[in-house]
Short mmCIF file of C-alpha atoms in Angstrom, two decimals:
data_model
loop_
_atom_site.label_atom_id
_atom_site.label_comp_id
_atom_site.label_asym_id
_atom_site.label_seq_id
_atom_site.Cartn_x
_atom_site.Cartn_y
_atom_site.Cartn_z
CA UNK M 619 -151.25 -98.21 -62.88
CA UNK M 620 -148.96 -95.30 -63.44
CA UNK M 621 -146.31 -95.66 -66.15
CA UNK M 622 -142.78 -94.28 -65.83
CA UNK M 623 -140.46 -93.92 -68.80
CA UNK M 624 -136.84 -92.89 -68.59
CA UNK M 625 -134.53 -91.75 -71.35
CA UNK M 626 -131.99 -92.36 -72.59
CA UNK M 627 -131.64 -95.99 -71.51
CA UNK M 628 -127.85 -95.82 -71.82
CA UNK M 629 -125.43 -92.93 -71.79
CA UNK M 630 -121.65 -92.80 -72.14
CA UNK M 631 -119.87 -89.59 -71.24
CA UNK M 632 -116.32 -88.39 -70.97
CA UNK M 633 -115.32 -87.06 -67.61
CA UNK M 634 -116.20 -83.39 -67.33
CA UNK M 635 -119.18 -83.53 -69.66
CA UNK M 636 -122.72 -82.53 -68.72
CA UNK M 637 -125.85 -84.63 -69.15
CA UNK M 638 -129.60 -84.51 -68.80
CA UNK M 639 -131.71 -87.51 -67.86
CA UNK M 640 -135.45 -87.44 -68.41
CA UNK M 641 -138.37 -89.10 -66.64
CA UNK M 642 -141.91 -89.03 -68.04
CA UNK M 643 -144.87 -90.25 -66.03
CA UNK M 644 -148.44 -90.95 -67.04
CA UNK M 645 -150.44 -89.53 -64.14
CA UNK M 646 -150.26 -86.84 -61.51
CA UNK M 647 -147.93 -87.67 -58.64
CA UNK M 648 -147.44 -86.61 -55.07
CA UNK M 649 -144.02 -88.19 -54.69
CA UNK M 650 -141.13 -88.28 -57.12
CA UNK M 651 -137.64 -89.36 -56.18
CA UNK M 652 -134.41 -89.74 -58.12
CA UNK M 653 -132.00 -92.47 -57.05
CA UNK M 654 -128.49 -93.52 -58.00
CA UNK M 655 -127.89 -97.24 -57.75
CA UNK M 656 -124.28 -97.96 -56.98
CA UNK M 657 -122.41 -101.07 -58.21
CA UNK M 658 -123.23 -102.86 -54.95
CA UNK M 659 -126.96 -102.38 -55.50
CA UNK M 660 -127.79 -99.75 -52.94
CA UNK M 661 -130.26 -97.08 -54.01
CA UNK M 662 -128.96 -93.73 -52.90
CA UNK M 663 -131.44 -90.89 -52.57
CA UNK M 664 -130.56 -87.97 -54.80
CA UNK M 665 -133.68 -85.84 -54.71
CA UNK M 666 -137.22 -85.86 -53.40
CA UNK M 667 -138.83 -83.56 -55.95
CA UNK M 668 -142.56 -83.88 -56.75
CA UNK M 669 -142.41 -80.36 -58.14
CA UNK M 670 -140.02 -77.46 -58.56
CA UNK M 671 -136.24 -77.34 -58.76
CA UNK M 672 -133.51 -78.46 -56.37
CA UNK M 673 -129.74 -78.45 -56.52
CA UNK M 674 -127.14 -80.42 -54.64
CA UNK M 675 -123.59 -79.78 -55.74
CA UNK M 676 -123.09 -80.87 -59.33
CA UNK M 677 -126.56 -82.38 -59.48
CA UNK M 678 -129.85 -80.61 -59.93
CA UNK M 679 -133.38 -81.71 -60.72
CA UNK M 680 -136.52 -80.10 -62.04
CA UNK M 681 -140.03 -81.53 -62.03
CA UNK M 682 -142.80 -79.95 -64.08
CA UNK M 683 -145.76 -81.70 -62.51
CA UNK M 684 -148.36 -80.17 -64.83
CA UNK M 685 -146.52 -81.59 -67.85
CA UNK M 686 -145.66 -84.87 -66.12
CA UNK M 687 -141.91 -84.97 -66.48
CA UNK M 688 -138.78 -84.56 -64.44
CA UNK M 689 -135.19 -83.87 -65.45
CA UNK M 690 -131.96 -84.73 -63.66
CA UNK M 691 -128.92 -82.68 -64.60
CA UNK M 692 -125.40 -83.86 -63.98
CA UNK M 693 -122.67 -81.29 -64.54
CA UNK M 694 -118.92 -81.86 -64.78
CA UNK M 695 -119.43 -85.62 -64.60
CA UNK M 696 -116.95 -87.79 -62.74
CA UNK M 697 -116.24 -91.51 -62.98
CA UNK M 698 -117.91 -91.96 -59.60
CA UNK M 699 -121.18 -90.81 -61.20
CA UNK M 700 -121.31 -94.08 -63.14
CA UNK M 701 -124.18 -96.39 -62.33
CA UNK M 702 -127.90 -96.57 -62.92
CA UNK M 703 -130.19 -93.63 -62.28
CA UNK M 704 -133.81 -94.35 -61.43
CA UNK M 705 -136.81 -92.12 -61.31
CA UNK M 706 -139.62 -93.37 -59.06
CA UNK M 707 -143.08 -91.94 -58.52
CA UNK M 708 -146.12 -92.45 -56.37
CA UNK M 709 -149.53 -91.65 -57.77
CA UNK M 710 -151.75 -92.39 -54.79
CA UNK M 711 -152.51 -89.92 -52.10
CA UNK M 712 -152.49 -91.16 -48.53
CA UNK M 713 -149.93 -92.46 -46.10
CA UNK M 714 -146.57 -94.04 -46.74
CA UNK M 715 -145.27 -94.32 -50.25
CA UNK M 716 -145.46 -97.12 -52.79
CA UNK M 717 -143.10 -96.16 -55.54
CA UNK M 718 -143.28 -97.17 -59.19
CA UNK M 719 -139.84 -97.17 -60.79
CA UNK M 720 -138.77 -96.51 -64.32
CA UNK M 721 -136.36 -98.86 -66.07
CA UNK M 722 -133.44 -96.57 -65.39
CA UNK M 723 -130.67 -94.79 -67.27
CA UNK M 724 -127.33 -96.57 -67.20
CA UNK M 725 -124.56 -93.98 -67.13
CA UNK M 726 -120.92 -94.72 -67.81
CA UNK M 727 -118.39 -91.93 -67.33
CA UNK M 728 -115.01 -92.57 -68.91
CA UNK M 729 -111.63 -90.89 -68.45
CA UNK D 1451 -128.23 -92.03 -37.32
CA UNK D 1452 -128.49 -95.63 -38.50
CA UNK D 1453 -129.82 -96.08 -41.99
CA UNK D 1454 -131.80 -99.03 -43.30
CA UNK D 1455 -129.98 -102.30 -42.65
CA UNK D 1456 -130.65 -105.64 -44.31
CA UNK D 1457 -129.42 -109.17 -43.78
CA UNK D 1458 -128.08 -111.36 -45.16
CA UNK D 1459 -126.33 -109.51 -47.98
CA UNK D 1460 -125.98 -112.59 -50.17
CA UNK D 1461 -127.48 -116.04 -50.07
CA UNK D 1462 -127.86 -119.08 -52.28
CA UNK D 1463 -130.83 -121.44 -52.13
CA UNK D 1464 -132.14 -124.30 -54.23
CA UNK D 1465 -135.54 -124.60 -55.86
CA UNK D 1466 -138.31 -125.47 -53.44
CA UNK D 1467 -136.54 -124.13 -50.39
CA UNK D 1468 -137.72 -121.27 -48.22
CA UNK D 1469 -135.89 -118.05 -47.40
CA UNK D 1470 -136.24 -115.31 -44.80
CA UNK D 1471 -134.78 -111.85 -45.30
CA UNK D 1472 -134.55 -109.25 -42.56
CA UNK D 1473 -134.72 -105.46 -42.45
CA UNK D 1474 -134.28 -102.82 -39.78
CA UNK D 1475 -135.70 -99.44 -40.75
CA UNK D 1476 -134.00 -96.09 -40.49
CA UNK D 1477 -134.14 -94.69 -36.99
CA UNK D 1478 -137.47 -92.98 -36.38
CA UNK D 1479 -139.25 -94.66 -39.28
CA UNK D 1480 -142.35 -96.80 -38.78
CA UNK D 1481 -143.15 -98.19 -42.23
CA UNK D 1482 -141.26 -100.84 -44.17
CA UNK D 1483 -141.69 -101.68 -47.83
CA UNK D 1484 -140.11 -104.52 -49.78
CA UNK D 1485 -139.08 -104.44 -53.44
CA UNK D 1486 -137.76 -107.07 -55.82
CA UNK D 1487 -135.24 -106.06 -58.45
CA UNK D 1488 -134.47 -108.53 -61.23
CA UNK D 1489 -131.27 -108.10 -63.20
CA UNK D 1490 -131.47 -105.12 -65.54
CA UNK D 1491 -134.86 -103.99 -64.27
CA UNK D 1492 -136.18 -101.36 -61.92
CA UNK D 1493 -137.37 -102.43 -58.47
CA UNK D 1494 -140.91 -103.83 -58.24
CA UNK D 1495 -143.08 -103.25 -55.17
CA UNK D 1496 -143.88 -106.42 -53.19
CA UNK D 1497 -145.68 -105.15 -50.10
CA UNK D 1498 -145.66 -102.61 -47.32
CA UNK D 1499 -146.05 -102.99 -43.55
CA UNK D 1500 -147.25 -100.45 -41.05
CA UNK D 1501 -148.43 -101.08 -37.49
CA UNK D 1502 -147.50 -104.75 -37.94
CA UNK D 1503 -150.03 -105.20 -40.74
CA UNK D 1504 -149.70 -105.55 -44.49
CA UNK D 1505 -151.13 -102.31 -45.88
CA UNK D 1506 -150.47 -102.56 -49.59
CA UNK D 1507 -149.43 -105.39 -51.85
CA UNK D 1508 -148.05 -105.51 -55.34
CA UNK D 1509 -148.58 -108.21 -57.94
CA UNK D 1510 -146.75 -111.03 -56.17
CA UNK D 1511 -148.06 -114.52 -55.31
CA UNK D 1512 -148.90 -115.70 -51.81
CA UNK D 1513 -145.54 -117.47 -51.65
CA UNK D 1514 -144.26 -114.03 -50.68
CA UNK D 1515 -145.22 -113.12 -47.14
CA UNK D 1516 -143.96 -110.78 -44.51
CA UNK D 1517 -144.08 -109.65 -40.98
CA UNK D 1518 -143.43 -106.48 -39.03
CA UNK D 1519 -142.38 -106.56 -35.40
CA UNK D 1520 -143.23 -104.08 -32.63
CA UNK D 1521 -139.79 -102.46 -33.04
CA UNK D 1522 -140.73 -101.76 -36.72
CA UNK D 1523 -138.22 -104.25 -38.13
CA UNK D 1524 -139.52 -106.58 -40.80
CA UNK D 1525 -139.03 -109.95 -42.44
CA UNK D 1526 -139.74 -111.09 -45.97
CA UNK D 1527 -140.41 -114.80 -46.42
CA UNK D 1528 -140.49 -116.59 -49.75
CA UNK D 1529 -141.68 -120.19 -49.87
CA UNK D 1530 -141.24 -122.82 -52.57
CA UNK D 1531 -138.48 -120.88 -54.28
CA UNK D 1532 -138.39 -120.75 -58.07
CA UNK D 1533 -135.47 -119.95 -60.31
CA UNK D 1534 -137.25 -116.70 -61.21
CA UNK D 1535 -137.10 -115.55 -57.60
CA UNK D 1536 -133.40 -114.87 -58.06
CA UNK D 1537 -133.10 -111.13 -57.57
CA UNK D 1538 -131.95 -108.30 -55.36
CA UNK D 1539 -134.47 -107.76 -52.56
CA UNK D 1540 -134.56 -104.21 -51.29
CA UNK D 1541 -136.09 -102.93 -48.11
CA UNK D 1542 -137.19 -99.32 -47.79
CA UNK D 1543 -138.39 -97.40 -44.77
CA UNK D 1544 -140.45 -94.27 -44.35
CA UNK D 1545 -142.46 -92.37 -41.78
CA UNK D 1546 -146.23 -92.34 -42.09
CA UNK D 1547 -146.57 -88.88 -40.62
CA UNK D 1548 -143.83 -87.45 -42.79
CA UNK D 1549 -144.80 -84.52 -44.96
CA UNK D 1550 -143.05 -86.12 -47.91
CA UNK D 1551 -143.39 -89.89 -47.81
CA UNK D 1552 -139.76 -90.07 -48.91
CA UNK D 1553 -138.35 -93.61 -48.99
CA UNK D 1554 -134.87 -94.67 -47.90
CA UNK D 1555 -133.41 -97.97 -49.09
CA UNK D 1556 -131.03 -100.50 -47.63
CA UNK D 1557 -128.21 -102.18 -49.52
CA UNK D 1558 -130.33 -105.19 -50.37
CA UNK D 1559 -130.15 -108.95 -50.08
CA UNK D 1560 -129.02 -110.70 -53.23
CA UNK D 1561 -130.78 -114.06 -53.57
CA UNK D 1562 -129.63 -116.71 -56.02
CA UNK D 1563 -131.88 -119.74 -56.56
CA UNK D 1564 -130.22 -122.75 -58.18
#
């Protein structure tokens, strides 16, 4: 099956710093989503981005499908950005999605 | 617009027991998928239900079974619980006819097996 690798596995930032999280995948995809998992376990949708670039406030994401990677940018980080960020992809075409998740990037933002 | 809701949020069982977890999909969605997330890992796909049938299944034993009801809600059943079944169980919903196949997750049910 498709492989998803995320880097770095852990990241510690001071509040206000910027960061880039990377997701590499081993096959072509028709669905790629970035999630933030909060301390209570809920996966919060950040972006649906199988290709191209999107921005939402301090967050933006870019997927280069032909080169099989996606980047999540966090600017002016805040302590509330702490948590685990997951990239998830679907390789199969067809109906509803079955996502394969990476192992995540654990982000800690300190004061 | 109600999001994905799951119950119970936490539960404790002993080895050999059976458990049932419940999920109501986001309003307007017709497909429910279940994922298992062990501590420190990414979620793993268990199975997916659409039109009250199991459509896809991940690499999980038959002890894991499910059901989808006519109102699109779903249950996950796990029989003969093992210590290794301790995990966060996440339900996700989507719409088959969506252009994107984007998934939306609930807050999860945290199962502890003693």
